[in-house]
Amino acid sequence: MSIDPREKVVLFIDGANLYATSKAIGIDIDYRRLLSEFQSKAYLLRAYYYTALVEDQEYSSIRPLIDWLDYNGFTVVTKSVKEFTDAAGRRKIKGNMDIELTVDALEMSAYYDHFVLFSGDGDFTALVAALQRRGKRVTVASTLTTPTPMISDDLRRQADFFLDVAELAKTVGRAPAVDRSTGAVDRNGGAADKVD
């Protein structure tokens, strides 16, 4: 990891993107160890976690993770997903957090030296360039180890540094927990997904 110990570092986690990345490489992120890893490298100013929530659901599989993060050193930013019907009459939901993450990153930029973005979404390329123009160093964390890379090539090229989540998983990852009674995998502190 290319972080100077004198730097003030912020973590901005696109929750849905990191979840998809960790699932694709077959690990869960231990968020306590993730904080410790960055605290050991530099001054960790703040860690943000962005996710959209379905508010109407009686039980949300992401709620236990959100609650844990909220009580354990993360600033959690959520918004309700929007439900709509597409042109073909199919019910769809949309819950993009890109604007919220971007605005927060720019507003906070006077207070940190190094921005670490956990996302491979190419929409963040302009944000990375804007932060670099403000003199910030930027690390993007995603993965290239999957058959289809989880990171946009433009975003990877724009970033100062690339951190492969598969490599980071050696210190902050864990195998998905299996519920012995049901044979289901519990991912990221959420509801279990049935193992086939």
CSV table of C-alpha atoms in Angstrom, one decimal:
chain,number,residue,atom,x,y,z
A,1,MET,CA,0.0,0.0,0.0
A,2,SER,CA,1.4,3.4,-1.0
A,3,ILE,CA,0.4,5.5,2.0
A,4,ASP,CA,2.7,7.8,3.7
A,5,PRO,CA,2.4,7.5,7.5
A,6,ARG,CA,2.3,11.3,7.8
A,7,GLU,CA,-0.8,11.5,5.6
A,8,LYS,CA,-4.4,12.0,6.8
A,9,VAL,CA,-6.4,9.3,5.1
A,10,VAL,CA,-10.1,8.9,4.4
A,11,LEU,CA,-11.9,5.8,3.3
A,12,PHE,CA,-14.9,6.1,1.0
A,13,ILE,CA,-16.7,2.8,0.5
A,14,ASP,CA,-19.3,2.2,-2.2
A,15,GLY,CA,-21.0,-0.5,-0.2
A,16,ALA,CA,-22.8,-2.2,-3.1
A,17,ASN,CA,-19.7,-2.2,-5.2
A,18,LEU,CA,-17.4,-3.6,-2.5
A,19,TYR,CA,-20.0,-6.2,-1.7
A,20,ALA,CA,-20.1,-7.4,-5.3
A,21,THR,CA,-16.3,-7.4,-5.5
A,22,SER,CA,-15.8,-9.4,-2.3
A,23,LYS,CA,-18.5,-11.8,-3.4
A,24,ALA,CA,-16.9,-12.2,-6.8
A,25,ILE,CA,-13.5,-13.2,-5.2
A,26,GLY,CA,-15.2,-15.4,-2.5
A,27,ILE,CA,-14.4,-13.5,0.7
A,28,ASP,CA,-16.1,-11.4,3.3
A,29,ILE,CA,-14.6,-8.1,4.5
A,30,ASP,CA,-13.8,-7.9,8.2
A,31,TYR,CA,-14.6,-4.3,8.6
A,32,ARG,CA,-12.9,-4.1,12.1
A,33,ARG,CA,-9.6,-5.4,10.5
A,34,LEU,CA,-10.1,-3.0,7.6
A,35,LEU,CA,-10.1,0.0,10.0
A,36,SER,CA,-7.1,-1.4,11.9
A,37,GLU,CA,-5.2,-2.0,8.6
A,38,PHE,CA,-5.5,1.7,7.6
A,39,GLN,CA,-5.0,3.0,11.2
A,40,SER,CA,-1.7,1.1,11.2
A,41,LYS,CA,-0.5,2.8,8.0
A,42,ALA,CA,-1.4,6.5,8.6
A,43,TYR,CA,-3.8,8.8,10.5
A,44,LEU,CA,-7.2,7.5,9.5
A,45,LEU,CA,-9.4,10.6,9.6
A,46,ARG,CA,-12.7,9.0,8.8
A,47,ALA,CA,-14.2,6.0,7.1
A,48,TYR,CA,-17.5,6.4,5.2
A,49,TYR,CA,-19.8,3.6,4.0
A,50,TYR,CA,-22.5,4.4,1.4
A,51,THR,CA,-25.5,2.2,0.7
A,52,ALA,CA,-29.1,2.4,-0.4
A,53,LEU,CA,-31.8,0.7,1.6
A,54,VAL,CA,-35.2,-0.7,0.8
A,55,GLU,CA,-37.2,1.0,3.6
A,56,ASP,CA,-40.5,-0.9,3.2
A,57,GLN,CA,-39.0,-4.3,3.9
A,58,GLU,CA,-39.8,-6.0,7.2
A,59,TYR,CA,-36.2,-7.3,7.4
A,60,SER,CA,-33.3,-6.0,5.4
A,61,SER,CA,-30.3,-8.3,5.1
A,62,ILE,CA,-27.9,-5.3,5.1
A,63,ARG,CA,-29.4,-3.7,8.3
A,64,PRO,CA,-27.2,-5.8,10.8
A,65,LEU,CA,-24.0,-4.7,8.9
A,66,ILE,CA,-25.2,-1.0,8.8
A,67,ASP,CA,-25.9,-1.0,12.5
A,68,TRP,CA,-22.5,-2.6,13.3
A,69,LEU,CA,-20.6,-0.2,11.1
A,70,ASP,CA,-22.5,2.8,12.7
A,71,TYR,CA,-21.4,1.7,16.2
A,72,ASN,CA,-17.8,0.8,15.3
A,73,GLY,CA,-16.1,3.7,13.7
A,74,PHE,CA,-17.7,4.2,10.3
A,75,THR,CA,-19.9,7.1,9.2
A,76,VAL,CA,-22.8,5.4,7.4
A,77,VAL,CA,-24.6,7.3,4.7
A,78,THR,CA,-27.8,5.8,3.4
A,79,LYS,CA,-30.8,6.7,1.3
A,80,SER,CA,-34.0,4.9,0.3
A,81,VAL,CA,-34.1,3.1,-3.0
A,82,LYS,CA,-36.5,4.4,-5.6
A,83,GLU,CA,-39.0,2.0,-7.1
A,84,PHE,CA,-40.2,2.4,-10.7
A,85,THR,CA,-41.7,0.5,-13.6
A,86,ASP,CA,-39.6,0.4,-16.8
A,87,ALA,CA,-40.9,0.6,-20.4
A,88,ALA,CA,-41.5,-3.1,-20.5
A,89,GLY,CA,-43.7,-3.0,-17.4
A,90,ARG,CA,-41.1,-4.6,-15.1
A,91,ARG,CA,-40.7,-3.4,-11.5
A,92,LYS,CA,-37.2,-2.0,-10.9
A,93,ILE,CA,-35.4,-0.4,-8.0
A,94,LYS,CA,-32.7,2.1,-8.1
A,95,GLY,CA,-30.4,3.2,-5.3
A,96,ASN,CA,-27.3,4.9,-6.6
A,97,MET,CA,-25.1,6.7,-4.0
A,98,ASP,CA,-22.6,8.2,-6.4
A,99,ILE,CA,-23.7,11.8,-6.0
A,100,GLU,CA,-23.7,11.7,-2.2
A,101,LEU,CA,-20.2,10.1,-2.1
A,102,THR,CA,-18.9,12.7,-4.6
A,103,VAL,CA,-20.2,15.7,-2.8
A,104,ASP,CA,-18.9,14.5,0.6
A,105,ALA,CA,-15.5,13.7,-0.9
A,106,LEU,CA,-15.2,17.2,-2.4
A,107,GLU,CA,-16.5,19.0,0.7
A,108,MET,CA,-14.1,17.2,3.0
A,109,SER,CA,-11.1,17.6,0.7
A,110,ALA,CA,-9.5,20.4,2.7
A,111,TYR,CA,-9.1,18.0,5.6
A,112,TYR,CA,-7.3,15.0,4.1
A,113,ASP,CA,-4.2,14.2,2.1
A,114,HIS,CA,-5.1,10.7,0.7
A,115,PHE,CA,-8.5,9.6,-0.6
A,116,VAL,CA,-9.1,5.8,-0.7
A,117,LEU,CA,-12.1,4.8,-2.8
A,118,PHE,CA,-13.5,1.3,-2.5
A,119,SER,CA,-15.2,1.1,-5.9
A,120,GLY,CA,-14.5,0.2,-9.4
A,121,ASP,CA,-17.3,2.3,-10.9
A,122,GLY,CA,-16.0,4.4,-13.8
A,123,ASP,CA,-18.4,7.2,-12.9
A,124,PHE,CA,-15.9,8.2,-10.2
A,125,THR,CA,-13.1,9.0,-12.7
A,126,ALA,CA,-14.1,12.7,-12.8
A,127,LEU,CA,-14.1,12.8,-9.0
A,128,VAL,CA,-10.6,11.3,-8.8
A,129,ALA,CA,-9.4,13.8,-11.3
A,130,ALA,CA,-11.0,16.7,-9.4
A,131,LEU,CA,-9.3,15.6,-6.1
A,132,GLN,CA,-6.0,15.2,-7.8
A,133,ARG,CA,-6.3,18.8,-9.1
A,134,ARG,CA,-6.7,19.8,-5.4
A,135,GLY,CA,-3.4,18.1,-4.6
A,136,LYS,CA,-4.9,14.9,-3.2
A,137,ARG,CA,-3.4,11.4,-3.7
A,138,VAL,CA,-5.9,8.8,-4.7
A,139,THR,CA,-6.0,5.1,-4.2
A,140,VAL,CA,-8.7,3.0,-5.8
A,141,ALA,CA,-9.5,-0.4,-4.3
A,142,SER,CA,-11.2,-3.0,-6.5
A,143,THR,CA,-10.1,-6.2,-8.2
A,144,LEU,CA,-8.6,-7.5,-11.4
A,145,THR,CA,-8.6,-11.1,-10.3
A,146,THR,CA,-12.1,-12.0,-11.5
A,147,PRO,CA,-12.7,-13.2,-15.1
A,148,THR,CA,-14.2,-9.7,-15.8
A,149,PRO,CA,-12.4,-7.0,-13.9
A,150,MET,CA,-14.5,-5.3,-11.3
A,151,ILE,CA,-12.8,-1.9,-12.1
A,152,SER,CA,-13.2,0.5,-14.9
A,153,ASP,CA,-10.0,0.8,-16.9
A,154,ASP,CA,-10.5,4.7,-17.0
A,155,LEU,CA,-10.8,4.8,-13.2
A,156,ARG,CA,-7.7,2.6,-12.7
A,157,ARG,CA,-5.6,4.7,-15.1
A,158,GLN,CA,-6.7,8.0,-13.4
A,159,ALA,CA,-6.0,6.9,-9.8
A,160,ASP,CA,-2.5,7.4,-8.4
A,161,PHE,CA,-2.5,3.9,-6.9
A,162,PHE,CA,-4.5,0.7,-7.4
A,163,LEU,CA,-5.1,-1.6,-4.4
A,164,ASP,CA,-6.5,-5.1,-5.4
A,165,VAL,CA,-9.1,-6.2,-2.9
A,166,ALA,CA,-8.0,-9.8,-3.4
A,167,GLU,CA,-4.5,-8.8,-2.1
A,168,LEU,CA,-6.0,-6.7,0.7
A,169,ALA,CA,-8.2,-9.7,1.7
A,170,LYS,CA,-5.1,-11.5,2.9
A,171,THR,CA,-5.2,-9.2,5.9
A,172,VAL,CA,-8.8,-8.0,6.1
A,173,GLY,CA,-10.8,-10.8,4.5
A,174,ARG,CA,-12.3,-14.0,5.9
A,175,ALA,CA,-14.1,-16.9,4.3
A,176,PRO,CA,-17.9,-16.5,4.3
A,177,ALA,CA,-19.4,-17.8,7.5
A,178,VAL,CA,-21.6,-20.9,7.1
A,179,ASP,CA,-24.7,-21.4,9.3
A,180,ARG,CA,-24.3,-25.0,10.3
A,181,SER,CA,-28.0,-25.5,10.9
A,182,THR,CA,-29.1,-24.3,7.4
A,183,GLY,CA,-26.0,-24.7,5.3
A,184,ALA,CA,-26.4,-21.0,4.3
A,185,VAL,CA,-23.6,-18.5,3.8
A,186,ASP,CA,-23.8,-15.4,5.9
A,187,ARG,CA,-22.2,-12.6,3.9
A,188,ASN,CA,-21.2,-9.2,5.5
A,189,GLY,CA,-23.3,-9.6,8.6
A,190,GLY,CA,-26.5,-9.9,6.6
A,191,ALA,CA,-29.1,-12.5,6.0
A,192,ALA,CA,-27.8,-15.8,4.8
A,193,ASP,CA,-27.8,-16.8,1.1
A,194,LYS,CA,-28.7,-20.4,0.5
A,195,VAL,CA,-25.7,-22.5,-0.6
A,196,ASP,CA,-26.4,-24.8,-3.6
